[in-house]
PDB file of C-alpha atoms in Angstrom:
ATOM      1  CA  MET A   1     -29.913 -71.687 111.338  1.00 51.00           C
ATOM      2  CA  VAL A   2     -27.203 -72.819 114.176  1.00 58.00           C
ATOM      3  CA  ALA A   3     -23.551 -71.228 113.600  1.00 70.00           C
ATOM      4  CA  MET A   4     -21.661 -73.984 111.850  1.00 85.00           C
ATOM      5  CA  GLN A   5     -17.372 -74.430 114.117  1.00 93.00           C
ATOM      6  CA  LYS A   6     -14.573 -73.364 111.948  1.00 94.00           C
ATOM      7  CA  TYR A   7     -11.533 -74.739 111.334  1.00 96.00           C
ATOM      8  CA  CYS A   8      -7.888 -73.771 110.562  1.00 96.00           C
ATOM      9  CA  LEU A   9      -7.125 -76.846 108.493  1.00 97.00           C
ATOM     10  CA  ASP A  10      -3.745 -78.079 106.214  1.00 97.00           C
ATOM     11  CA  LEU A  11      -5.260 -80.025 103.215  1.00 98.00           C
ATOM     12  CA  ARG A  12      -3.097 -82.055 101.126  1.00 98.00           C
ATOM     13  CA  ILE A  13      -3.030 -81.493  98.228  1.00 98.00           C
ATOM     14  CA  ARG A  14      -4.291 -85.226  96.870  1.00 98.00           C
ATOM     15  CA  SER A  15      -4.090 -84.306  92.636  1.00 97.00           C
ATOM     16  CA  ILE A  16      -4.877 -81.134  90.778  1.00 96.00           C
ATOM     17  CA  GLN A  17      -6.649 -81.679  87.291  1.00 95.00           C
ATOM     18  CA  GLN A  18      -6.856 -78.987  84.421  1.00 92.00           C
ATOM     19  CA  ILE A  19      -9.950 -79.421  83.610  1.00 91.00           C
ATOM     20  CA  HIS A  20      -9.822 -76.132  80.921  1.00 88.00           C
ATOM     21  CA  GLU A  21      -6.988 -72.936  80.119  1.00 87.00           C
ATOM     22  CA  ARG A  22      -8.242 -71.685  82.904  1.00 87.00           C
ATOM     23  CA  TYR A  23      -9.778 -74.196  85.224  1.00 92.00           C
ATOM     24  CA  ALA A  24      -8.479 -77.090  87.530  1.00 95.00           C
ATOM     25  CA  LEU A  25     -10.018 -79.415  89.928  1.00 97.00           C
ATOM     26  CA  ILE A  26      -8.232 -78.883  92.980  1.00 98.00           C
ATOM     27  CA  ARG A  27      -9.763 -82.125  95.466  1.00 98.00           C
ATOM     28  CA  LEU A  28      -7.458 -81.466  99.285  1.00 98.00           C
ATOM     29  CA  THR A  29      -7.494 -84.532 102.101  1.00 98.00           C
ATOM     30  CA  ASP A  30      -6.931 -84.344 105.421  1.00 98.00           C
ATOM     31  CA  ASP A  31      -4.665 -86.422 106.641  1.00 96.00           C
ATOM     32  CA  ASN A  32      -5.212 -86.289 110.595  1.00 94.00           C
ATOM     33  CA  ALA A  33      -9.294 -86.362 110.711  1.00 97.00           C
ATOM     34  CA  PRO A  34     -12.239 -86.944 109.174  1.00 97.00           C
ATOM     35  CA  LEU A  35     -13.210 -83.967 107.036  1.00 98.00           C
ATOM     36  CA  PRO A  36     -15.753 -81.321 109.261  1.00 97.00           C
ATOM     37  CA  PRO A  37     -19.489 -81.081 107.935  1.00 96.00           C
ATOM     38  CA  MET A  38     -20.145 -79.006 105.030  1.00 97.00           C
ATOM     39  CA  LEU A  39     -22.902 -77.238 103.349  1.00 97.00           C
ATOM     40  CA  PRO A  40     -23.681 -76.523  99.316  1.00 98.00           C
ATOM     41  CA  GLY A  41     -23.142 -73.391  98.711  1.00 97.00           C
ATOM     42  CA  GLN A  42     -20.478 -72.800 101.123  1.00 97.00           C
ATOM     43  CA  PHE A  43     -16.790 -71.815 100.890  1.00 96.00           C
ATOM     44  CA  VAL A  44     -13.546 -71.509 102.353  1.00 96.00           C
ATOM     45  CA  GLU A  45     -11.241 -69.302 102.365  1.00 94.00           C
ATOM     46  CA  VAL A  46      -7.335 -70.320 100.945  1.00 94.00           C
ATOM     47  CA  LYS A  47      -4.227 -68.589 102.227  1.00 92.00           C
ATOM     48  CA  VAL A  48      -1.422 -68.461  99.121  1.00 87.00           C
ATOM     49  CA  GLU A  49       1.732 -69.225 100.012  1.00 83.00           C
ATOM     50  CA  ASN A  50       4.941 -68.304  98.551  1.00 70.00           C
ATOM     51  CA  SER A  51       3.975 -65.374  96.962  1.00 63.00           C
ATOM     52  CA  PRO A  52       5.151 -62.139  97.081  1.00 61.00           C
ATOM     53  CA  SER A  53       1.816 -60.097  95.827  1.00 61.00           C
ATOM     54  CA  THR A  54      -0.890 -62.057  97.281  1.00 64.00           C
ATOM     55  CA  PHE A  55      -1.212 -61.058 100.927  1.00 69.00           C
ATOM     56  CA  LEU A  56      -4.930 -62.095 101.256  1.00 81.00           C
ATOM     57  CA  ARG A  57      -7.145 -65.999 101.509  1.00 86.00           C
ATOM     58  CA  ARG A  58      -8.447 -65.967  98.684  1.00 89.00           C
ATOM     59  CA  PRO A  59     -12.185 -67.063  98.743  1.00 92.00           C
ATOM     60  CA  ILE A  60     -12.985 -70.358  97.056  1.00 94.00           C
ATOM     61  CA  SER A  61     -15.902 -72.187  96.627  1.00 95.00           C
ATOM     62  CA  ILE A  62     -16.925 -75.891  97.235  1.00 97.00           C
ATOM     63  CA  ASN A  63     -16.925 -77.515  94.638  1.00 98.00           C
ATOM     64  CA  PHE A  64     -18.214 -80.866  95.884  1.00 98.00           C
ATOM     65  CA  LEU A  65     -16.855 -83.080 100.042  1.00 98.00           C
ATOM     66  CA  ASP A  66     -17.269 -86.491  99.279  1.00 97.00           C
ATOM     67  CA  PRO A  67     -16.831 -88.095 102.965  1.00 96.00           C
ATOM     68  CA  ALA A  68     -16.135 -90.854 101.631  1.00 96.00           C
ATOM     69  CA  ASN A  69     -13.278 -90.623 100.027  1.00 97.00           C
ATOM     70  CA  ASN A  70     -12.618 -88.243 102.423  1.00 98.00           C
ATOM     71  CA  GLU A  71     -12.350 -85.057 100.302  1.00 98.00           C
ATOM     72  CA  LEU A  72     -12.412 -81.945  99.392  1.00 98.00           C
ATOM     73  CA  TRP A  73     -12.431 -80.573  95.716  1.00 98.00           C
ATOM     74  CA  LEU A  74     -12.168 -77.119  94.701  1.00 97.00           C
ATOM     75  CA  LEU A  75     -12.685 -75.633  91.501  1.00 96.00           C
ATOM     76  CA  VAL A  76     -10.269 -72.527  90.509  1.00 94.00           C
ATOM     77  CA  ALA A  77     -10.144 -70.364  87.832  1.00 91.00           C
ATOM     78  CA  ALA A  78      -6.668 -68.837  87.523  1.00 86.00           C
ATOM     79  CA  VAL A  79      -8.263 -65.216  87.373  1.00 84.00           C
ATOM     80  CA  GLY A  80      -5.302 -63.416  89.423  1.00 84.00           C
ATOM     81  CA  GLU A  81      -2.019 -64.045  90.404  1.00 84.00           C
ATOM     82  CA  GLY A  82      -3.445 -65.124  93.947  1.00 87.00           C
ATOM     83  CA  THR A  83      -5.483 -67.171  91.728  1.00 89.00           C
ATOM     84  CA  ARG A  84      -3.097 -68.544  88.985  1.00 90.00           C
ATOM     85  CA  HIS A  85       0.131 -69.625  92.096  1.00 90.00           C
ATOM     86  CA  ILE A  86      -2.705 -71.618  93.487  1.00 92.00           C
ATOM     87  CA  VAL A  87      -3.430 -73.672  90.326  1.00 92.00           C
ATOM     88  CA  GLN A  88       0.274 -74.897  89.885  1.00 92.00           C
ATOM     89  CA  MET A  89       1.200 -75.866  92.573  1.00 93.00           C
ATOM     90  CA  ARG A  90       1.267 -79.738  92.697  1.00 95.00           C
ATOM     91  CA  GLU A  91       0.434 -82.506  94.093  1.00 97.00           C
ATOM     92  CA  GLY A  92       1.178 -83.394  97.895  1.00 97.00           C
ATOM     93  CA  GLU A  93       1.647 -79.649  98.536  1.00 96.00           C
ATOM     94  CA  THR A  94      -0.558 -78.197 101.555  1.00 96.00           C
ATOM     95  CA  LEU A  95      -3.354 -74.903 101.435  1.00 96.00           C
ATOM     96  CA  ASN A  96      -3.885 -73.700 104.951  1.00 95.00           C
ATOM     97  CA  CYS A  97      -7.884 -73.572 104.066  1.00 96.00           C
ATOM     98  CA  LEU A  98     -10.655 -72.126 106.991  1.00 96.00           C
ATOM     99  CA  LEU A  99     -13.627 -73.932 106.568  1.00 97.00           C
ATOM    100  CA  PRO A 100     -15.971 -73.673 106.157  1.00 97.00           C
ATOM    101  CA  LEU A 101     -17.626 -70.456 106.208  1.00 95.00           C
ATOM    102  CA  GLY A 102     -21.409 -68.303 105.293  1.00 95.00           C
ATOM    103  CA  LYS A 103     -24.042 -69.663 104.737  1.00 96.00           C
ATOM    104  CA  GLY A 104     -25.051 -71.789 101.974  1.00 96.00           C
ATOM    105  CA  PHE A 105     -28.362 -72.912 100.211  1.00 98.00           C
ATOM    106  CA  THR A 106     -31.654 -73.970 100.807  1.00 96.00           C
ATOM    107  CA  LEU A 107     -31.942 -77.791 100.939  1.00 96.00           C
ATOM    108  CA  PRO A 108     -35.438 -78.622  99.556  1.00 95.00           C
ATOM    109  CA  GLN A 109     -38.223 -79.697 102.348  1.00 92.00           C
ATOM    110  CA  SER A 110     -38.733 -82.864 100.098  1.00 95.00           C
ATOM    111  CA  PRO A 111     -37.426 -85.056  97.615  1.00 94.00           C
ATOM    112  CA  GLN A 112     -40.611 -84.241  94.989  1.00 95.00           C
ATOM    113  CA  GLU A 113     -39.383 -80.388  94.918  1.00 97.00           C
ATOM    114  CA  ARG A 114     -38.475 -79.478  91.706  1.00 97.00           C
ATOM    115  CA  VAL A 115     -35.835 -77.498  92.223  1.00 98.00           C
ATOM    116  CA  LEU A 116     -33.515 -76.385  88.820  1.00 98.00           C
ATOM    117  CA  LEU A 117     -29.812 -75.360  89.348  1.00 98.00           C
ATOM    118  CA  ILE A 118     -28.591 -72.826  86.561  1.00 98.00           C
ATOM    119  CA  GLY A 119     -24.405 -72.403  86.445  1.00 97.00           C
ATOM    120  CA  GLY A 120     -22.824 -70.231  84.875  1.00 92.00           C
ATOM    121  CA  GLY A 121     -18.859 -70.015  83.908  1.00 83.00           C
ATOM    122  CA  VAL A 122     -16.956 -70.988  87.547  1.00 81.00           C
ATOM    123  CA  GLY A 123     -20.981 -69.708  89.343  1.00 89.00           C
ATOM    124  CA  VAL A 124     -21.012 -73.791  88.333  1.00 95.00           C
ATOM    125  CA  ALA A 125     -18.511 -75.021  91.221  1.00 95.00           C
ATOM    126  CA  PRO A 126     -21.453 -75.401  94.069  1.00 97.00           C
ATOM    127  CA  LEU A 127     -23.817 -76.297  91.425  1.00 98.00           C
ATOM    128  CA  LEU A 128     -22.903 -79.869  92.213  1.00 98.00           C
ATOM    129  CA  PHE A 129     -22.219 -80.233  95.194  1.00 98.00           C
ATOM    130  CA  LEU A 130     -25.491 -79.102  95.668  1.00 98.00           C
ATOM    131  CA  ALA A 131     -27.649 -81.339  92.885  1.00 98.00           C
ATOM    132  CA  ASN A 132     -25.617 -84.267  95.061  1.00 98.00           C
ATOM    133  CA  GLU A 133     -27.277 -83.466  97.964  1.00 98.00           C
ATOM    134  CA  ILE A 134     -30.764 -83.346  96.636  1.00 98.00           C
ATOM    135  CA  GLN A 135     -30.096 -86.895  94.762  1.00 98.00           C
ATOM    136  CA  ALA A 136     -28.899 -88.050  98.614  1.00 97.00           C
ATOM    137  CA  MET A 137     -32.164 -86.629  99.172  1.00 96.00           C
ATOM    138  CA  GLY A 138     -33.726 -89.100  96.825  1.00 97.00           C
ATOM    139  CA  GLY A 139     -34.421 -86.115  94.207  1.00 97.00           C
ATOM    140  CA  THR A 140     -33.797 -85.220  91.083  1.00 97.00           C
ATOM    141  CA  PRO A 141     -32.424 -81.935  90.237  1.00 98.00           C
ATOM    142  CA  THR A 142     -32.755 -80.046  86.957  1.00 98.00           C
ATOM    143  CA  ILE A 143     -29.090 -78.436  86.204  1.00 98.00           C
ATOM    144  CA  LEU A 144     -29.018 -75.494  84.017  1.00 98.00           C
ATOM    145  CA  LEU A 145     -25.603 -74.477  82.317  1.00 97.00           C
ATOM    146  CA  GLY A 146     -24.746 -71.860  80.453  1.00 96.00           C
ATOM    147  CA  ALA A 147     -21.528 -71.006  78.597  1.00 95.00           C
ATOM    148  CA  ARG A 148     -19.781 -69.296  75.539  1.00 94.00           C
ATOM    149  CA  THR A 149     -18.737 -72.485  74.006  1.00 96.00           C
ATOM    150  CA  ALA A 150     -19.211 -76.591  74.562  1.00 96.00           C
ATOM    151  CA  LYS A 151     -15.530 -76.541  75.253  1.00 94.00           C
ATOM    152  CA  ASP A 152     -16.042 -73.895  77.998  1.00 95.00           C
ATOM    153  CA  LEU A 153     -18.655 -76.364  80.151  1.00 95.00           C
ATOM    154  CA  LEU A 154     -17.311 -77.518  83.415  1.00 95.00           C
ATOM    155  CA  GLU A 155     -18.208 -81.100  84.592  1.00 96.00           C
ATOM    156  CA  VAL A 156     -20.350 -82.135  82.776  1.00 96.00           C
ATOM    157  CA  ASP A 157     -20.214 -85.591  83.233  1.00 97.00           C
ATOM    158  CA  MET A 158     -20.191 -85.415  86.931  1.00 96.00           C
ATOM    159  CA  PHE A 159     -23.070 -82.914  86.470  1.00 98.00           C
ATOM    160  CA  GLN A 160     -24.873 -85.708  83.930  1.00 98.00           C
ATOM    161  CA  LYS A 161     -24.913 -88.096  87.398  1.00 98.00           C
ATOM    162  CA  ALA A 162     -26.228 -85.660  90.275  1.00 97.00           C
ATOM    163  CA  GLY A 163     -29.524 -84.955  87.218  1.00 97.00           C
ATOM    164  CA  ASN A 164     -31.154 -83.876  84.080  1.00 98.00           C
ATOM    165  CA  VAL A 165     -28.771 -81.964  82.824  1.00 98.00           C
ATOM    166  CA  VAL A 166     -29.758 -79.145  79.807  1.00 98.00           C
ATOM    167  CA  PHE A 167     -27.251 -76.926  78.465  1.00 97.00           C
ATOM    168  CA  THR A 168     -27.170 -73.224  76.017  1.00 97.00           C
ATOM    169  CA  THR A 169     -23.743 -71.954  74.904  1.00 96.00           C
ATOM    170  CA  GLU A 170     -23.774 -68.605  72.670  1.00 95.00           C
ATOM    171  CA  ASP A 171     -22.278 -69.912  69.827  1.00 96.00           C
ATOM    172  CA  GLY A 172     -24.210 -73.037  69.885  1.00 95.00           C
ATOM    173  CA  SER A 173     -22.156 -75.689  69.411  1.00 97.00           C
ATOM    174  CA  GLU A 174     -24.552 -77.738  72.823  1.00 96.00           C
ATOM    175  CA  GLY A 175     -27.483 -77.567  73.666  1.00 97.00           C
ATOM    176  CA  GLU A 176     -29.662 -74.165  72.563  1.00 97.00           C
ATOM    177  CA  ARG A 177     -28.396 -71.454  71.197  1.00 97.00           C
ATOM    178  CA  GLY A 178     -28.260 -67.851  73.990  1.00 95.00           C
ATOM    179  CA  PHE A 179     -28.160 -67.253  77.120  1.00 93.00           C
ATOM    180  CA  VAL A 180     -29.617 -69.920  79.575  1.00 94.00           C
ATOM    181  CA  THR A 181     -31.988 -68.072  80.659  1.00 93.00           C
ATOM    182  CA  ASN A 182     -33.105 -68.402  76.756  1.00 94.00           C
ATOM    183  CA  HIS A 183     -33.020 -71.757  76.964  1.00 96.00           C
ATOM    184  CA  SER A 184     -37.155 -73.604  76.078  1.00 97.00           C
ATOM    185  CA  ILE A 185     -37.144 -75.473  79.736  1.00 97.00           C
ATOM    186  CA  LEU A 186     -38.732 -72.661  81.736  1.00 96.00           C
ATOM    187  CA  THR A 187     -41.416 -72.399  79.434  1.00 94.00           C
ATOM    188  CA  LYS A 188     -41.637 -76.389  79.465  1.00 94.00           C
ATOM    189  CA  GLU A 189     -41.511 -77.021  83.578  1.00 95.00           C
ATOM    190  CA  ARG A 190     -42.492 -75.685  85.910  1.00 94.00           C
ATOM    191  CA  PHE A 191     -39.800 -75.443  89.276  1.00 97.00           C
ATOM    192  CA  ASP A 192     -40.834 -75.349  92.300  1.00 97.00           C
ATOM    193  CA  ARG A 193     -37.582 -73.605  93.984  1.00 97.00           C
ATOM    194  CA  ILE A 194     -34.418 -71.579  91.363  1.00 98.00           C
ATOM    195  CA  CYS A 195     -30.559 -71.603  92.669  1.00 98.00           C
ATOM    196  CA  THR A 196     -28.877 -70.477  90.333  1.00 97.00           C
ATOM    197  CA  CYS A 197     -24.492 -68.960  90.384  1.00 96.00           C
ATOM    198  CA  GLY A 198     -22.548 -67.405  88.251  1.00 94.00           C
ATOM    199  CA  PRO A 199     -21.738 -63.956  86.127  1.00 92.00           C
ATOM    200  CA  GLN A 200     -23.761 -60.885  88.340  1.00 91.00           C
ATOM    201  CA  PRO A 201     -24.977 -59.749  84.631  1.00 92.00           C
ATOM    202  CA  MET A 202     -27.057 -63.840  84.037  1.00 94.00           C
ATOM    203  CA  MET A 203     -28.058 -64.103  88.305  1.00 95.00           C
ATOM    204  CA  ALA A 204     -30.233 -60.709  87.579  1.00 94.00           C
ATOM    205  CA  ALA A 205     -31.763 -62.052  85.246  1.00 94.00           C
ATOM    206  CA  VAL A 206     -32.614 -65.602  86.555  1.00 96.00           C
ATOM    207  CA  ALA A 207     -33.812 -63.483  89.123  1.00 95.00           C
ATOM    208  CA  ARG A 208     -36.032 -61.461  86.513  1.00 95.00           C
ATOM    209  CA  TYR A 209     -37.942 -64.745  85.664  1.00 95.00           C
ATOM    210  CA  ALA A 210     -38.044 -65.983  88.798  1.00 96.00           C
ATOM    211  CA  ALA A 211     -39.734 -63.309  90.201  1.00 95.00           C
ATOM    212  CA  GLN A 212     -42.098 -62.995  87.039  1.00 95.00           C
ATOM    213  CA  ALA A 213     -43.168 -66.698  87.809  1.00 96.00           C
ATOM    214  CA  GLN A 214     -43.729 -66.526  91.117  1.00 96.00           C
ATOM    215  CA  ILE A 215     -40.681 -69.193  91.738  1.00 97.00           C
ATOM    216  CA  ASP A 216     -38.465 -68.782  95.499  1.00 97.00           C
ATOM    217  CA  CYS A 217     -34.742 -68.527  93.865  1.00 97.00           C
ATOM    218  CA  GLU A 218     -31.852 -67.996  95.339  1.00 98.00           C
ATOM    219  CA  VAL A 219     -28.436 -66.417  94.132  1.00 97.00           C
ATOM    220  CA  SER A 220     -24.465 -67.292  94.868  1.00 96.00           C
ATOM    221  CA  LEU A 221     -22.314 -64.083  94.801  1.00 93.00           C
ATOM    222  CA  GLU A 222     -19.226 -63.442  93.882  1.00 83.00           C
ATOM    223  CA  ASN A 223     -18.163 -60.566  95.808  1.00 79.00           C
ATOM    224  CA  MET A 224     -15.500 -59.755  96.374  1.00 77.00           C
ATOM    225  CA  MET A 225     -14.324 -60.643  99.891  1.00 79.00           C
ATOM    226  CA  ALA A 226     -10.843 -60.597 101.162  1.00 75.00           C
ATOM    227  CA  CYS A 227     -11.362 -62.323 105.583  1.00 79.00           C
ATOM    228  CA  GLY A 228     -15.004 -64.120 105.349  1.00 80.00           C
ATOM    229  CA  LEU A 229     -15.576 -63.733 108.540  1.00 82.00           C
ATOM    230  CA  GLY A 230     -17.881 -60.451 108.157  1.00 81.00           C
ATOM    231  CA  ALA A 231     -14.408 -58.219 109.552  1.00 84.00           C
ATOM    232  CA  CYS A 232     -13.409 -55.947 106.586  1.00 81.00           C
ATOM    233  CA  LEU A 233     -16.648 -55.214 105.418  1.00 80.00           C
ATOM    234  CA  CYS A 234     -15.781 -55.010 102.059  1.00 83.00           C
ATOM    235  CA  CYS A 235     -18.045 -57.254 100.502  1.00 89.00           C
ATOM    236  CA  VAL A 236     -20.958 -55.592 102.058  1.00 91.00           C
ATOM    237  CA  GLU A 237     -24.425 -56.605 100.021  1.00 90.00           C
ATOM    238  CA  LYS A 238     -27.104 -54.263 100.287  1.00 91.00           C
ATOM    239  CA  THR A 239     -30.336 -55.591 100.514  1.00 93.00           C
ATOM    240  CA  THR A 240     -33.271 -55.538 102.183  1.00 93.00           C
ATOM    241  CA  GLU A 241     -32.953 -55.752 106.200  1.00 93.00           C
ATOM    242  CA  GLY A 242     -29.575 -53.475 105.111  1.00 93.00           C
ATOM    243  CA  ASN A 243     -25.960 -52.844 104.761  1.00 92.00           C
ATOM    244  CA  LEU A 244     -25.034 -57.845 105.290  1.00 92.00           C
ATOM    245  CA  CYS A 245     -21.715 -58.228 104.734  1.00 91.00           C
ATOM    246  CA  VAL A 246     -21.295 -61.196 101.798  1.00 92.00           C
ATOM    247  CA  CYS A 247     -18.725 -63.760 103.617  1.00 90.00           C
ATOM    248  CA  LYS A 248     -20.555 -63.783 106.388  1.00 92.00           C
ATOM    249  CA  ASP A 249     -24.740 -63.276 106.349  1.00 93.00           C
ATOM    250  CA  GLY A 250     -24.041 -65.487 102.621  1.00 92.00           C
ATOM    251  CA  PRO A 251     -22.958 -66.108  99.578  1.00 96.00           C
ATOM    252  CA  VAL A 252     -26.234 -67.082  99.388  1.00 97.00           C
ATOM    253  CA  PHE A 253     -29.378 -64.814  99.121  1.00 96.00           C
ATOM    254  CA  ASN A 254     -33.319 -65.061  98.567  1.00 96.00           C
ATOM    255  CA  THR A 255     -32.908 -63.015  95.960  1.00 95.00           C
ATOM    256  CA  LYS A 256     -36.186 -61.480  97.215  1.00 94.00           C
ATOM    257  CA  LYS A 257     -33.507 -59.628  99.956  1.00 94.00           C
ATOM    258  CA  LEU A 258     -31.226 -58.798  97.379  1.00 93.00           C
ATOM    259  CA  LEU A 259     -31.588 -54.232  95.094  1.00 89.00           C
ATOM    260  CA  TRP A 260     -29.458 -55.289  92.894  1.00 73.00           C
ATOM    261  CA  GLN A 261     -32.900 -56.973  90.616  1.00 58.00           C
ATOM    262  CA  ASN A 262     -35.039 -53.916  90.292  1.00 56.00           C
TER     263      ASN A 262
END
């Protein structure tokens, strides 16, 4: 794969939408030029301004790229001081972003390839971009979204426009009750590829299912990433190829390369 050029851009916040008590959808644009090409599964490193306790950039998955409106979407979970500061910013303010970073998901070889996307929590973020790219190729992905309750499901309307969507919730308030790996679709249908992102225990369970079912599976890891360029080595993951930097060699990996699934 040819390395993509990286950019450091000041992007204007076109809108911030609070879509959940802990999540905000931020739409960014470049007033001076078209946004550069990006791939599903890649991420950006966002500089946090005017936050004395935040020194490092924050890695955030690319939620969606809308070339028609020259918009980059970021789905941000307010989990720490840096991200809380970001979601409290206002329309018209500027975010400095280093992008696009990392390696993304493998796109289908043909529209007929049956792809299952499995997302949990804020892990749904990179899957929306991927679902739309598969749809643009003429495919129809199946999307399995999991959450604790119905109100914790994110961007449902957008996913339903991009593919066939099914749900699991831990309390049974939407879709089937339980975890994503318990959903009946896994026994009713056969898939050629699985792409997943979410809490590591969920991804590990999906990886085990994929291995047993002999289905190719890719996961987007969420290791702590500081530099985003593979220089600081704080996001190293043990793999069959040795220690690899998640920010540079991932964040998307084929599960056959990962040691934690065993």
